[in-house]
Amino acid sequence: MKHPDFDVLVIGGGHAGAEAADAAARLGARTALITLRRDAIGVMSCNPAIGGLGKGHLVREIDAMDGLMGCAADRAGIQFRLLNRRKGPAVQGPRAQADRQVYRETMQRLLGTRAGLDIVEGEVTDLIMHGDRVSGVELADGSQITAGAVVLTTGTFLRGVIHIGDERRPGGRMGDKPSVRLAERIDGFDLPLGRLKTGTPPRLDGRTIDWGALASQPGDDDPTLFSFLSQTPFLRQVACGITHTNERTHEIIRDNLGRSAMYGGHIDGVGPRYCPSIEDKVIRFADKTSHQIFLEPEGLNDSTVYPNGISTSLPQDVQAEYVHSIAGLENTRIVQPGYAIEYDYVDPRALTASLALKDVPGLFLAGQINGTTGYEEAAAQGLVAGLNAALSVQGREPALFTRTESYIGVMIDDLITRGVSEPYRMFTSRAEFRLSLRADNADQRLTPMAEALGCVGDDRRRVFNDKMDALTDARARLDAFSLTPKQVAAVGIRINADGQRRSGFDLLAFPDVGFADLRPLDPGLCDVPGPIAEQLERDALYANYIRRQHEDVAAMRRDEAQAIPDDFDYAGLSGLSNELKTKLSLVRPATLGQAGRVEGMTPAGLTLILAQLRRMERKTA
Amino acid sequence: METIYALATARGKAGLGVIRLSGPRACAAASVLCGSLPPVRQAGLRRLRDSDGNSLDDALVIWFQSGASFTGEEVAELHCHGSRAIISAVLRALSGIAGLRLAEPGEFTRRALENERLDLAQVEGLSDLIEAETEMQRRQALRVLEGAIGKRAETWRADLVRAAALLEATIDFVDEDVPVDVAPEVLDLLDRVRSELEREAAGVAVAERIRDGFEVAIVGAPNVGKSTLLNALAGREAAITSEHAGTTRDVIEVRMDLGGLPVTVLDTAGLREAGDAVEEIGIDRAKQRAGAADLRVFLLDETGSTVGLEPGPDDIVIRGKADLLADGSGVSGKTGQGIGDLVAQITARLEGRAARAATVTRERHRVAVIRALASIDAAWNQVSRGSESSELAAEDLRAAIRALDSLVGRVDVEHILDEIFASFCLGK
């Protein structure tokens, strides 16, 4: 067989595609990113913001793996806010409004300068098959590109339909054309598909908004950025406006419900409950007379404003009418109407933890096509798929992310084990080990893994190693103490006189004790840099809880270490209910841990699977 | 690795009851009860005492080193006398030792498998065993849900899910239009669940409700001596713990301790062609209750008819009013003739189905309730400290819900999200 043109091909230049291509190239795979338009790489097609709760965690983790999203978001950030600033660090999530143009340009620059990565403009119309294996792509001009693995990150292109009122047209995001033949090829794989929908609000001309009449929300005074490599914002910082819908707005919407694509019966897909259209809000929460709208600027040199909170599939004239009923927007011009989009997704239970399709060798899927929503969820999957596509071509072991170590692992496991019933979005509540999986320690959790894989650049390696050295040093100083309550009381820290000796780290775990309180105990602590001291405070804060979770973590790791072969015969296992057999056969869990998370699984059932595994081992031994 | 313990022999009255401990603290825990351990792999007679020094039993104690035991871990076995009271007391004493928890069904086997301690023949035989265990779990779960505790467990679940949803909403949707101060409602919910659980833990409800393992129905034609038999059973063999008319006027329930087993005996309406509509309802109920009971005692009159009900293979069919017979067969509530035999038959058959309920289930629930209470207290304290520590409150609440898993059913993040999305208008 002819040597393939590339190791890894990534189809699509959205958030998943960009991260996938970059990750594959960083692992040394010869990579090509194929996109319809080079200048559309890194486009933010929905709201101009990155991060948030759960999502900010994902961005930090991508950054810890030396991915792109955190750096690009920092470069483009025009308003940084750390959500839950007044709560504990485990549930703080960095978020930023981004200048869309700067974000896009940064992404294009970063990818353009990545060694080993080619960017190819073209429309992929088909996959080249070699037996049942995907071995490349065919472009609209008839040319072919061969590769060892292909990552498909084509968002909503599978039977994407855009709805504006009763108007509808086929399309991915606004302005993009769907590739019909490629969709037919994917149909031919007979993958389980489902249908979802999502919506966007009308975009407004910020020059026609009466800002003076509106409240505003500024960013944090002391901005928290995404990347562990960034210190301060790069761009001028701005505020968002806040306005509200009112009774009149709701009346207009109610009067025109029949003309909404969603309520007129034109849409079958399931939409996200956490991001309902304004139609949904007005109907489902009829007793609320007002809903909040954030007016988010799309850039420093862009007058477009994204009104977050009023996504819709009403016809254009109704959109104009209800927008004009809102305070501050009486004379506002709509730049682009809001629309709903319906699309097919591949049931992610057809994927492995590498995001490879179980039944189509050589093909990886990442992003919205797997039933997720959000830039961050897409980018994190892109990272996983890109790394694993490269590793598979290099004949190396897959890079697996686990629930005990990362939000990325939580998301992948949720997707491939539970599937989705609405567009999947990350929340911190999805992570059972939330107290350990924090945005602040994403580098401590993941950068060593990235280093072992070999996808970390020199800058990050240096910054990370310096930080770890400083942390280890300071931690050793804290652990070196062993003080009685009396000795502790001598420096003004009040604890119970229980006779227990405590280390500096133990003391730091008390809610009212900070690093500064410990300095009198060891003058050497004065040399510990501020960020390092803060990091230790955060580690200590949860130490007792994390210790208690230790057994759970260990049990989960043990179960994750027990692999189940892909061809395991559940049907022939007596003692399992038929319902459970069906579910297990569909999910085909890769480990005993994953099997345990299949809905309805019992401890006895797990023992049964384990017994069968042992039996199989002995027969082959 | 946690150390687990459980009754390894079948529940019910027996000569011996073996309690097995496995894990790194097995020996340490066993010696808490028995003082000093005998040499490894040698049985020694020891007096078991609880933490207050009260004697529990004289038991044979034996232990095995890790690597040379059934599970592959350090294992200790307490061979106690097989009385239910003794077994309960020892299990309870173990539950108070730090680092120990009650084993999940099948967990010893699971550990043996993980440590490759089972030979091929044992592995081959496992699926039958586990099938039985799965079935047992299912029936236990059904029992809890259908029992009197089921409805209350439902409301605990709803309250806990609601409390978790409120906390999580303020964490995950802080940027949205959700209430800022959820503490009053969360504290109310926690208070409510806590006071109910405290009552359960105090033993009143759990002891009365969960332990009523078996139902035995006396059925037969009218006037074959069913009620007399019931009174005789109750009077002779045990104290009546409660007596009330059932849901229909015709089913009388009497809860009693029958040969060491907790049994509810049902006296049902005499089965015959109904004379009127009301009696017909009573007869239907009688048939229904009798059909659902664990065991039926068919009392026959001189016709020998089972009056339209088919006895199951385990059911007891016996002639009533034996005092009127000359041959000495049958049973008579009036003279007490044959009652000892009947009780022996009933308990023998019920013990055969011992896995079905009681001790272990009850102990499991008690441990669950106590663990949940500790976590609810912790959550309550965190919530009352303010929203700065809501992630800790949420963590404690999560632990409480997990502890109650066997009572309220599994609560998944999806259930909490469902509650959030149903309650708050999200999507700014």
Short mmCIF file of C-alpha atoms in Angstrom, two decimals, chain A residues 200-602:
data_model
loop_
_atom_site.label_atom_id
_atom_site.label_comp_id
_atom_site.label_asym_id
_atom_site.label_seq_id
_atom_site.Cartn_x
_atom_site.Cartn_y
_atom_site.Cartn_z
CA THR A 200 -29.56 31.57 18.54
CA PRO A 201 -30.94 35.04 19.24
CA PRO A 202 -31.10 37.87 16.72
CA ARG A 203 -27.83 39.86 16.59
CA LEU A 204 -28.19 43.56 17.30
CA ASP A 205 -26.45 46.69 16.09
CA GLY A 206 -24.87 48.05 19.26
CA ARG A 207 -24.83 51.59 17.88
CA THR A 208 -28.63 51.60 17.99
CA ILE A 209 -28.90 50.46 21.63
CA ASP A 210 -29.71 53.06 24.27
CA TRP A 211 -26.89 52.02 26.61
CA GLY A 212 -27.48 55.02 28.88
CA ALA A 213 -30.84 53.59 29.93
CA LEU A 214 -29.43 50.21 30.90
CA ALA A 215 -27.56 48.69 33.79
CA SER A 216 -24.15 47.30 33.03
CA GLN A 217 -22.05 44.42 34.26
CA PRO A 218 -18.31 45.05 34.33
CA GLY A 219 -15.63 42.40 34.48
CA ASP A 220 -13.62 41.51 37.59
CA ASP A 221 -11.20 44.13 38.89
CA ASP A 222 -8.62 41.42 39.23
CA PRO A 223 -9.13 39.31 36.12
CA THR A 224 -8.61 35.55 36.22
CA LEU A 225 -7.41 34.26 32.88
CA PHE A 226 -7.69 30.80 31.37
CA SER A 227 -4.18 29.74 30.47
CA PHE A 228 -1.61 28.79 33.07
CA LEU A 229 0.78 30.74 30.82
CA SER A 230 -1.14 34.04 30.88
CA GLN A 231 -0.90 36.77 33.47
CA THR A 232 -2.98 39.78 32.45
CA PRO A 233 -5.51 40.57 29.72
CA PHE A 234 -4.22 41.52 26.30
CA LEU A 235 -7.11 43.73 25.18
CA ARG A 236 -9.01 46.70 26.54
CA GLN A 237 -11.75 45.51 28.91
CA VAL A 238 -15.44 46.37 28.45
CA ALA A 239 -18.74 45.90 30.27
CA CYS A 240 -21.88 44.03 29.19
CA GLY A 241 -25.32 45.63 29.31
CA ILE A 242 -28.30 44.15 31.13
CA THR A 243 -31.93 44.54 30.17
CA HIS A 244 -35.14 42.54 30.67
CA THR A 245 -38.12 41.31 28.74
CA ASN A 246 -41.48 42.58 29.95
CA GLU A 247 -45.20 41.75 29.78
CA ARG A 248 -45.48 43.39 26.39
CA THR A 249 -42.61 41.26 25.02
CA HIS A 250 -44.28 38.12 26.33
CA GLU A 251 -47.61 39.13 24.83
CA ILE A 252 -46.03 39.55 21.40
CA ILE A 253 -44.40 36.16 21.69
CA ARG A 254 -47.59 34.46 22.88
CA ASP A 255 -49.61 36.06 20.08
CA ASN A 256 -47.21 34.73 17.48
CA LEU A 257 -46.43 31.32 18.90
CA GLY A 258 -48.08 29.57 15.96
CA ARG A 259 -45.49 31.18 13.70
CA SER A 260 -42.54 29.89 15.71
CA ALA A 261 -40.79 27.00 14.04
CA MET A 262 -40.60 25.22 17.38
CA TYR A 263 -44.21 25.71 18.32
CA GLY A 264 -45.58 25.51 14.79
CA GLY A 265 -44.63 21.86 14.64
CA HIS A 266 -41.74 22.25 12.20
CA ILE A 267 -39.09 20.92 14.58
CA ASP A 268 -38.82 17.43 16.04
CA GLY A 269 -35.35 17.68 17.59
CA VAL A 270 -34.84 17.92 21.34
CA GLY A 271 -33.45 21.21 22.59
CA PRO A 272 -31.35 21.91 25.64
CA ARG A 273 -33.33 22.58 28.80
CA TYR A 274 -30.64 24.89 30.16
CA CYS A 275 -30.75 27.11 27.11
CA PRO A 276 -34.42 27.39 26.15
CA SER A 277 -35.73 29.72 23.48
CA ILE A 278 -37.63 32.79 24.61
CA GLU A 279 -40.77 31.03 23.37
CA ASP A 280 -40.07 28.16 25.78
CA LYS A 281 -39.43 30.50 28.66
CA VAL A 282 -42.65 32.40 28.15
CA ILE A 283 -44.71 29.22 27.91
CA ARG A 284 -43.06 27.04 30.50
CA PHE A 285 -42.65 29.75 33.10
CA ALA A 286 -45.81 31.67 32.37
CA ASP A 287 -45.92 33.28 35.80
CA LYS A 288 -42.60 35.04 35.28
CA THR A 289 -43.25 38.53 33.96
CA SER A 290 -39.69 39.30 33.03
CA HIS A 291 -36.53 37.52 31.90
CA GLN A 292 -33.01 38.82 32.11
CA ILE A 293 -31.01 39.57 28.95
CA PHE A 294 -27.26 40.14 28.84
CA LEU A 295 -26.13 42.36 25.98
CA GLU A 296 -22.72 40.99 25.07
CA PRO A 297 -20.45 42.98 22.74
CA GLU A 298 -18.96 40.79 20.03
CA GLY A 299 -15.71 42.71 19.79
CA LEU A 300 -13.84 45.96 20.33
CA ASN A 301 -14.08 46.93 16.67
CA ASP A 302 -17.40 45.29 16.03
CA SER A 303 -20.66 46.98 16.85
CA THR A 304 -22.60 43.70 16.82
CA VAL A 305 -24.18 42.77 20.12
CA TYR A 306 -25.32 39.31 21.18
CA PRO A 307 -28.45 39.49 23.35
CA ASN A 308 -27.97 36.42 25.52
CA GLY A 309 -31.29 35.03 26.70
CA ILE A 310 -33.68 35.51 23.78
CA SER A 311 -32.82 32.80 21.28
CA THR A 312 -35.78 32.20 19.01
CA SER A 313 -37.19 30.64 15.90
CA LEU A 314 -39.93 33.23 15.38
CA PRO A 315 -40.21 34.95 11.99
CA GLN A 316 -38.09 38.04 11.43
CA ASP A 317 -40.90 40.59 11.75
CA VAL A 318 -41.90 39.14 15.13
CA GLN A 319 -38.29 39.16 16.27
CA ALA A 320 -38.10 42.86 15.42
CA GLU A 321 -41.35 43.55 17.23
CA TYR A 322 -40.42 41.85 20.46
CA VAL A 323 -36.88 43.22 20.46
CA HIS A 324 -38.30 46.73 20.14
CA SER A 325 -40.57 46.13 23.13
CA ILE A 326 -37.52 45.74 25.38
CA ALA A 327 -36.09 48.63 27.40
CA GLY A 328 -33.04 50.14 25.70
CA LEU A 329 -33.73 48.28 22.45
CA GLU A 330 -36.70 50.40 21.27
CA ASN A 331 -34.84 51.58 18.16
CA THR A 332 -32.38 48.76 17.77
CA ARG A 333 -31.57 47.39 14.36
CA ILE A 334 -31.35 43.63 13.93
CA VAL A 335 -28.18 42.72 12.05
CA GLN A 336 -28.95 39.04 11.64
CA PRO A 337 -32.15 37.26 12.64
CA GLY A 338 -32.20 34.57 15.27
CA TYR A 339 -32.74 31.05 14.07
CA ALA A 340 -33.11 27.50 15.28
CA ILE A 341 -31.12 24.68 13.83
CA GLU A 342 -32.03 21.02 13.84
CA TYR A 343 -29.48 18.34 13.12
CA ASP A 344 -28.64 14.68 13.45
CA TYR A 345 -26.06 13.49 15.92
CA VAL A 346 -24.36 10.16 16.28
CA ASP A 347 -25.31 8.35 19.47
CA PRO A 348 -21.97 8.64 21.29
CA ARG A 349 -22.42 5.17 22.76
CA ALA A 350 -21.10 4.05 19.38
CA LEU A 351 -17.71 5.53 20.39
CA THR A 352 -14.79 4.31 22.45
CA ALA A 353 -13.13 6.40 25.14
CA SER A 354 -10.68 7.48 22.40
CA LEU A 355 -13.69 8.89 20.52
CA ALA A 356 -13.08 6.37 17.75
CA LEU A 357 -16.12 4.72 16.23
CA LYS A 358 -16.19 1.13 17.43
CA ASP A 359 -17.41 -0.21 14.12
CA VAL A 360 -15.58 2.03 11.65
CA PRO A 361 -11.83 1.68 12.10
CA GLY A 362 -9.82 4.81 11.35
CA LEU A 363 -12.66 7.25 12.00
CA PHE A 364 -12.87 9.50 15.05
CA LEU A 365 -15.73 11.89 15.88
CA ALA A 366 -15.57 15.04 18.00
CA GLY A 367 -17.83 17.94 18.88
CA GLN A 368 -21.47 18.64 18.18
CA ILE A 369 -21.80 15.58 15.97
CA ASN A 370 -21.55 13.55 19.20
CA GLY A 371 -24.56 15.28 20.73
CA THR A 372 -22.79 17.94 22.77
CA THR A 373 -23.19 21.68 22.75
CA GLY A 374 -20.71 24.43 23.51
CA TYR A 375 -17.31 25.48 22.28
CA GLU A 376 -15.51 24.08 25.30
CA GLU A 377 -17.13 20.65 25.14
CA ALA A 378 -16.29 20.51 21.43
CA ALA A 379 -12.69 21.62 21.92
CA ALA A 380 -12.11 19.12 24.72
CA GLN A 381 -13.39 16.29 22.52
CA GLY A 382 -11.24 17.59 19.67
CA LEU A 383 -8.23 17.31 21.93
CA VAL A 384 -9.09 13.73 22.87
CA ALA A 385 -9.85 12.65 19.30
CA GLY A 386 -6.78 14.40 17.85
CA LEU A 387 -4.41 12.88 20.39
CA ASN A 388 -5.86 9.42 19.96
CA ALA A 389 -5.99 9.57 16.18
CA ALA A 390 -2.26 10.39 16.21
CA LEU A 391 -1.50 7.72 18.80
CA SER A 392 -3.39 5.08 16.83
CA VAL A 393 -1.39 5.87 13.70
CA GLN A 394 1.82 5.75 15.72
CA GLY A 395 0.82 2.36 17.06
CA ARG A 396 0.80 3.65 20.63
CA GLU A 397 -1.59 3.06 23.52
CA PRO A 398 -4.62 5.40 23.57
CA ALA A 399 -4.66 8.44 25.87
CA LEU A 400 -7.59 7.83 28.19
CA PHE A 401 -9.10 10.48 30.44
CA THR A 402 -10.85 9.23 33.56
CA ARG A 403 -13.61 10.51 35.81
CA THR A 404 -11.25 10.55 38.76
CA GLU A 405 -8.80 12.87 37.04
CA SER A 406 -10.61 15.31 34.78
CA TYR A 407 -13.81 16.91 33.58
CA ILE A 408 -12.75 15.75 30.14
CA GLY A 409 -12.90 12.21 31.50
CA VAL A 410 -16.31 12.84 33.07
CA MET A 411 -17.67 14.13 29.79
CA ILE A 412 -16.25 11.34 27.62
CA ASP A 413 -17.49 8.71 30.05
CA ASP A 414 -20.96 10.27 30.27
CA LEU A 415 -21.18 10.39 26.49
CA ILE A 416 -20.01 6.89 25.70
CA THR A 417 -21.78 5.24 28.65
CA ARG A 418 -25.02 7.13 29.08
CA GLY A 419 -25.52 8.65 25.65
CA VAL A 420 -27.40 11.95 25.45
CA SER A 421 -31.05 12.91 25.58
CA GLU A 422 -30.53 16.63 25.03
CA PRO A 423 -27.49 18.55 23.81
CA TYR A 424 -24.88 17.64 26.42
CA ARG A 425 -23.36 20.47 28.40
CA MET A 426 -20.85 20.27 31.19
CA PHE A 427 -21.88 21.23 34.74
CA THR A 428 -19.73 20.95 37.81
CA SER A 429 -22.42 18.76 39.37
CA ARG A 430 -21.64 16.06 36.82
CA ALA A 431 -18.23 15.50 38.40
CA GLU A 432 -18.55 13.28 41.47
CA PHE A 433 -15.01 14.21 42.46
CA ARG A 434 -15.65 17.91 41.98
CA LEU A 435 -13.60 18.92 45.01
CA SER A 436 -10.48 17.41 43.48
CA LEU A 437 -11.13 18.38 39.86
CA ARG A 438 -10.64 22.09 40.14
CA ALA A 439 -9.85 24.73 37.57
CA ASP A 440 -6.90 25.82 39.71
CA ASN A 441 -5.19 22.43 39.72
CA ALA A 442 -5.89 21.35 36.12
CA ASP A 443 -2.17 21.59 35.38
CA GLN A 444 -1.24 19.47 38.39
CA ARG A 445 -3.74 16.88 37.25
CA LEU A 446 -3.03 16.75 33.54
CA THR A 447 0.26 18.34 32.48
CA PRO A 448 2.27 15.30 33.66
CA MET A 449 0.07 13.12 31.44
CA ALA A 450 0.63 15.50 28.53
CA GLU A 451 4.37 15.41 29.18
CA ALA A 452 4.36 11.63 29.15
CA LEU A 453 2.51 11.67 25.83
CA GLY A 454 4.95 14.18 24.43
CA CYS A 455 2.54 16.94 23.45
CA VAL A 456 3.90 19.72 25.67
CA GLY A 457 5.86 22.69 24.36
CA ASP A 458 9.00 24.10 26.00
CA ASP A 459 7.32 27.18 27.47
CA ARG A 460 4.72 25.20 29.28
CA ARG A 461 7.16 22.59 30.48
CA ARG A 462 9.30 25.29 32.05
CA VAL A 463 6.39 27.15 33.67
CA PHE A 464 4.92 23.91 34.97
CA ASN A 465 8.17 22.56 36.35
CA ASP A 466 8.95 25.83 38.09
CA LYS A 467 5.51 25.84 39.66
CA MET A 468 5.76 22.24 40.78
CA ASP A 469 9.20 22.81 42.27
CA ALA A 470 7.93 25.78 44.22
CA LEU A 471 4.83 23.85 45.35
CA THR A 472 6.85 20.83 46.45
CA ASP A 473 9.26 23.06 48.36
CA ALA A 474 6.57 24.98 50.15
CA ARG A 475 4.59 21.83 50.90
CA ALA A 476 7.69 20.21 52.41
CA ARG A 477 8.13 23.23 54.66
CA LEU A 478 4.52 22.95 55.81
CA ASP A 479 4.76 19.21 56.40
CA ALA A 480 7.94 19.68 58.38
CA PHE A 481 6.07 21.22 61.31
CA SER A 482 4.61 19.11 64.02
CA LEU A 483 3.15 21.41 66.60
CA THR A 484 1.04 21.02 69.70
CA PRO A 485 -2.10 23.16 70.08
CA LYS A 486 -0.22 25.18 72.64
CA GLN A 487 2.60 25.98 70.24
CA VAL A 488 0.04 26.86 67.60
CA ALA A 489 -1.83 29.11 70.00
CA ALA A 490 1.42 30.96 70.68
CA VAL A 491 1.29 32.53 67.21
CA GLY A 492 -2.35 33.50 67.59
CA ILE A 493 -4.08 30.61 65.81
CA ARG A 494 -6.94 29.32 67.88
CA ILE A 495 -7.67 25.61 67.75
CA ASN A 496 -9.00 23.10 70.25
CA ALA A 497 -6.52 22.04 72.89
CA ASP A 498 -6.95 18.39 71.93
CA GLY A 499 -3.32 17.45 72.37
CA GLN A 500 -2.95 16.51 68.68
CA ARG A 501 0.23 17.53 66.92
CA ARG A 502 -0.40 19.13 63.57
CA SER A 503 1.64 19.94 60.48
CA GLY A 504 1.43 23.29 58.71
CA PHE A 505 -0.72 21.67 56.03
CA ASP A 506 -3.10 20.30 58.69
CA LEU A 507 -3.42 23.79 60.12
CA LEU A 508 -4.11 25.22 56.68
CA ALA A 509 -7.13 22.91 56.44
CA PHE A 510 -8.88 24.87 59.19
CA PRO A 511 -11.39 27.24 57.61
CA ASP A 512 -10.05 30.33 59.36
CA VAL A 513 -6.35 29.69 58.93
CA GLY A 514 -4.55 31.22 55.96
CA PHE A 515 -1.02 30.88 54.73
CA ALA A 516 -0.09 34.26 56.21
CA ASP A 517 -1.05 33.02 59.68
CA LEU A 518 1.63 30.33 59.44
CA ARG A 519 4.51 32.62 58.53
CA PRO A 520 5.46 33.32 62.16
CA LEU A 521 6.01 29.57 62.59
CA ASP A 522 8.69 29.43 59.91
CA PRO A 523 10.27 32.55 58.46
CA GLY A 524 11.13 30.49 55.36
CA LEU A 525 7.44 30.59 54.45
CA CYS A 526 7.78 34.31 53.75
CA ASP A 527 9.73 33.47 50.59
CA VAL A 528 6.85 31.39 49.19
CA PRO A 529 5.38 33.33 46.25
CA GLY A 530 1.76 34.45 46.56
CA PRO A 531 0.26 32.19 43.88
CA ILE A 532 2.00 29.15 45.36
CA ALA A 533 0.69 29.99 48.83
CA GLU A 534 -2.82 30.36 47.43
CA GLN A 535 -2.56 27.04 45.65
CA LEU A 536 -1.59 25.31 48.87
CA GLU A 537 -4.47 26.97 50.69
CA ARG A 538 -6.87 25.59 48.09
CA ASP A 539 -5.35 22.11 48.29
CA ALA A 540 -5.59 22.16 52.10
CA LEU A 541 -9.16 23.46 52.16
CA TYR A 542 -10.53 20.24 50.71
CA ALA A 543 -7.93 17.85 52.10
CA ASN A 544 -10.30 16.24 54.60
CA TYR A 545 -13.05 15.73 52.05
CA ILE A 546 -10.65 14.39 49.48
CA ARG A 547 -9.22 11.94 52.00
CA ARG A 548 -12.73 10.65 52.62
CA GLN A 549 -13.27 10.17 48.89
CA HIS A 550 -10.06 8.23 48.66
CA GLU A 551 -11.79 4.82 48.89
CA ASP A 552 -14.28 5.76 46.20
CA VAL A 553 -11.54 6.95 43.92
CA ALA A 554 -9.51 3.80 44.53
CA ALA A 555 -12.53 1.57 43.88
CA MET A 556 -13.30 3.38 40.65
CA ARG A 557 -9.69 3.13 39.50
CA ARG A 558 -9.67 -0.59 40.25
CA ASP A 559 -12.77 -1.10 38.17
CA GLU A 560 -11.42 1.05 35.38
CA ALA A 561 -8.30 -1.12 35.28
CA GLN A 562 -10.38 -4.23 34.56
CA ALA A 563 -10.78 -4.23 30.79
CA ILE A 564 -13.73 -5.91 29.08
CA PRO A 565 -13.09 -7.10 25.54
CA ASP A 566 -15.19 -5.41 22.90
CA ASP A 567 -16.70 -8.73 21.77
CA PHE A 568 -17.79 -9.77 25.27
CA ASP A 569 -20.98 -11.81 25.02
CA TYR A 570 -23.58 -10.31 27.33
CA ALA A 571 -26.44 -12.23 25.78
CA GLY A 572 -24.95 -15.53 26.91
CA LEU A 573 -24.51 -14.41 30.51
CA SER A 574 -27.16 -16.00 32.66
CA GLY A 575 -28.29 -14.03 35.66
CA LEU A 576 -28.56 -10.64 33.94
CA SER A 577 -31.96 -9.23 33.05
CA ASN A 578 -32.72 -8.96 29.36
CA GLU A 579 -33.03 -5.20 29.66
CA LEU A 580 -29.55 -4.96 31.10
CA LYS A 581 -28.15 -7.32 28.48
CA THR A 582 -29.54 -5.08 25.76
CA LYS A 583 -28.10 -1.95 27.32
CA LEU A 584 -24.69 -3.51 27.84
CA SER A 585 -24.61 -4.85 24.30
CA LEU A 586 -25.36 -1.35 23.01
CA VAL A 587 -22.79 0.46 25.15
CA ARG A 588 -20.18 -2.29 25.04
CA PRO A 589 -18.33 -0.86 28.03
CA ALA A 590 -14.55 -0.98 27.79
CA THR A 591 -13.99 -1.47 31.51
CA LEU A 592 -15.77 -2.91 34.50
CA GLY A 593 -16.01 0.65 35.85
CA GLN A 594 -17.87 1.81 32.77
CA ALA A 595 -20.16 -1.23 32.97
CA GLY A 596 -21.04 -0.23 36.53
CA ARG A 597 -22.30 3.14 35.33
CA VAL A 598 -24.69 1.68 32.79
CA GLU A 599 -28.16 2.49 34.03
CA GLY A 600 -29.71 -0.28 36.11
CA MET A 601 -26.44 -2.12 36.76
CA THR A 602 -26.20 -3.95 40.10
#
